[in-house]
Coordinates of C-alpha atoms in Angstrom, one line a residue:
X569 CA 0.0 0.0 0.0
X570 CA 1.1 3.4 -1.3
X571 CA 0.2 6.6 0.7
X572 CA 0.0 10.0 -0.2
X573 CA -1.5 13.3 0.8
X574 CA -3.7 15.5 -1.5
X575 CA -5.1 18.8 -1.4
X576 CA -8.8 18.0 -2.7
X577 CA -10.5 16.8 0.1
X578 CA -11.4 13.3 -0.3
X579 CA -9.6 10.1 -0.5
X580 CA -8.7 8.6 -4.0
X581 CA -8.2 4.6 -4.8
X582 CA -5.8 3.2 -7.4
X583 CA -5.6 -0.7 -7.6
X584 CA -2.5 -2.7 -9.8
X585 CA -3.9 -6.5 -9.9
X586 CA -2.0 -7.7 -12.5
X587 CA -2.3 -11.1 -15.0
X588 CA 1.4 -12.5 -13.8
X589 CA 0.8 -11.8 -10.0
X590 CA -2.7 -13.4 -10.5
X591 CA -3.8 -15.1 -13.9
X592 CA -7.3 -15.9 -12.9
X593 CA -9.9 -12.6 -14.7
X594 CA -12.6 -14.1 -11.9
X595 CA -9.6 -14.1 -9.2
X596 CA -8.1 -10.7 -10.2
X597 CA -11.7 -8.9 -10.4
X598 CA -12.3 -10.8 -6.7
X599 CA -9.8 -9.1 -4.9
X600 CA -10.5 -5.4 -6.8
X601 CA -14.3 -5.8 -5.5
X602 CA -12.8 -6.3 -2.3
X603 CA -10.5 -3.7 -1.7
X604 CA -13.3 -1.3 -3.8
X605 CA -16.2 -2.1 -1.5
X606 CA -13.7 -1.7 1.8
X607 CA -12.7 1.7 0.6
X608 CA -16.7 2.3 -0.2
X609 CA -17.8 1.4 3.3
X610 CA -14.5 2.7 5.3
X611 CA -14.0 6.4 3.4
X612 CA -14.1 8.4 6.9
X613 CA -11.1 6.3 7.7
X614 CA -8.6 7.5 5.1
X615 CA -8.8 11.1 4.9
X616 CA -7.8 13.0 2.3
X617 CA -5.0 10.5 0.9
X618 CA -4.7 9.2 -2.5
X619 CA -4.0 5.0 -2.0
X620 CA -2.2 2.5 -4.3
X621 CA -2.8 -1.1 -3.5
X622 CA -0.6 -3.2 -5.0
X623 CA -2.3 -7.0 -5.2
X624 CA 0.1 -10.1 -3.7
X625 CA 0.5 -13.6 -5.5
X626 CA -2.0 -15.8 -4.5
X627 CA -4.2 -13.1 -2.6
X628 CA -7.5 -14.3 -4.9
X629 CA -9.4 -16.2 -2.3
X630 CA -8.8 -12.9 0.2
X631 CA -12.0 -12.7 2.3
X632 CA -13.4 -8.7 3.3
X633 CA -12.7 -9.4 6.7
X634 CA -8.9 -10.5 6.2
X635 CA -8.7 -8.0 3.7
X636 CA -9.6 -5.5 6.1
X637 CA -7.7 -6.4 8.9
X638 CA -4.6 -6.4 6.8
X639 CA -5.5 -3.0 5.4
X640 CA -5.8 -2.4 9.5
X641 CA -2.2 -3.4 10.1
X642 CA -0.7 -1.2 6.8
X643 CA -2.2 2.2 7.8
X644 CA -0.9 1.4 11.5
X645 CA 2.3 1.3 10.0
X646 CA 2.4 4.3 8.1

């Protein structure tokens, strides 16, 4: 996860699932859904920050609540 400030008031997603870290379409658009509807239902939570999720080998059977707990740990981090 990439993290960066912006000046427009509201929080911005960018998601990189690619075909070699993840070949399956059904596995790669799986994990985009995932992280979208997090972002959808969590907004208040990230500010006004534009985010870059970068997708992991083998992360297509990620459920929302792992998803979200990892999520959890990164912005702890930063």
């Amino acid at each position: 996860i990439l993290s960066v400030e912006n000046s427009l008031g509201i929080s911005r997603l960018g998601l990189v699932v690619s075909k070699k870290k993840l070949p399956s379409a059904v596995g790669r658009n799986r994990v985009k859904r995932v992280l979208r509807e997090i972002f959808r239902r969590n907004n208040d939570l990230f500010g006004s920050r534009d985010f870059l999720f970068l997708a992991k080998e083998g992360s297509e059977d990620i459920r929302y609540a792992e998803a979200l707990e990892e999520l959890g740990r990164a912005l702890l981090k930063e």
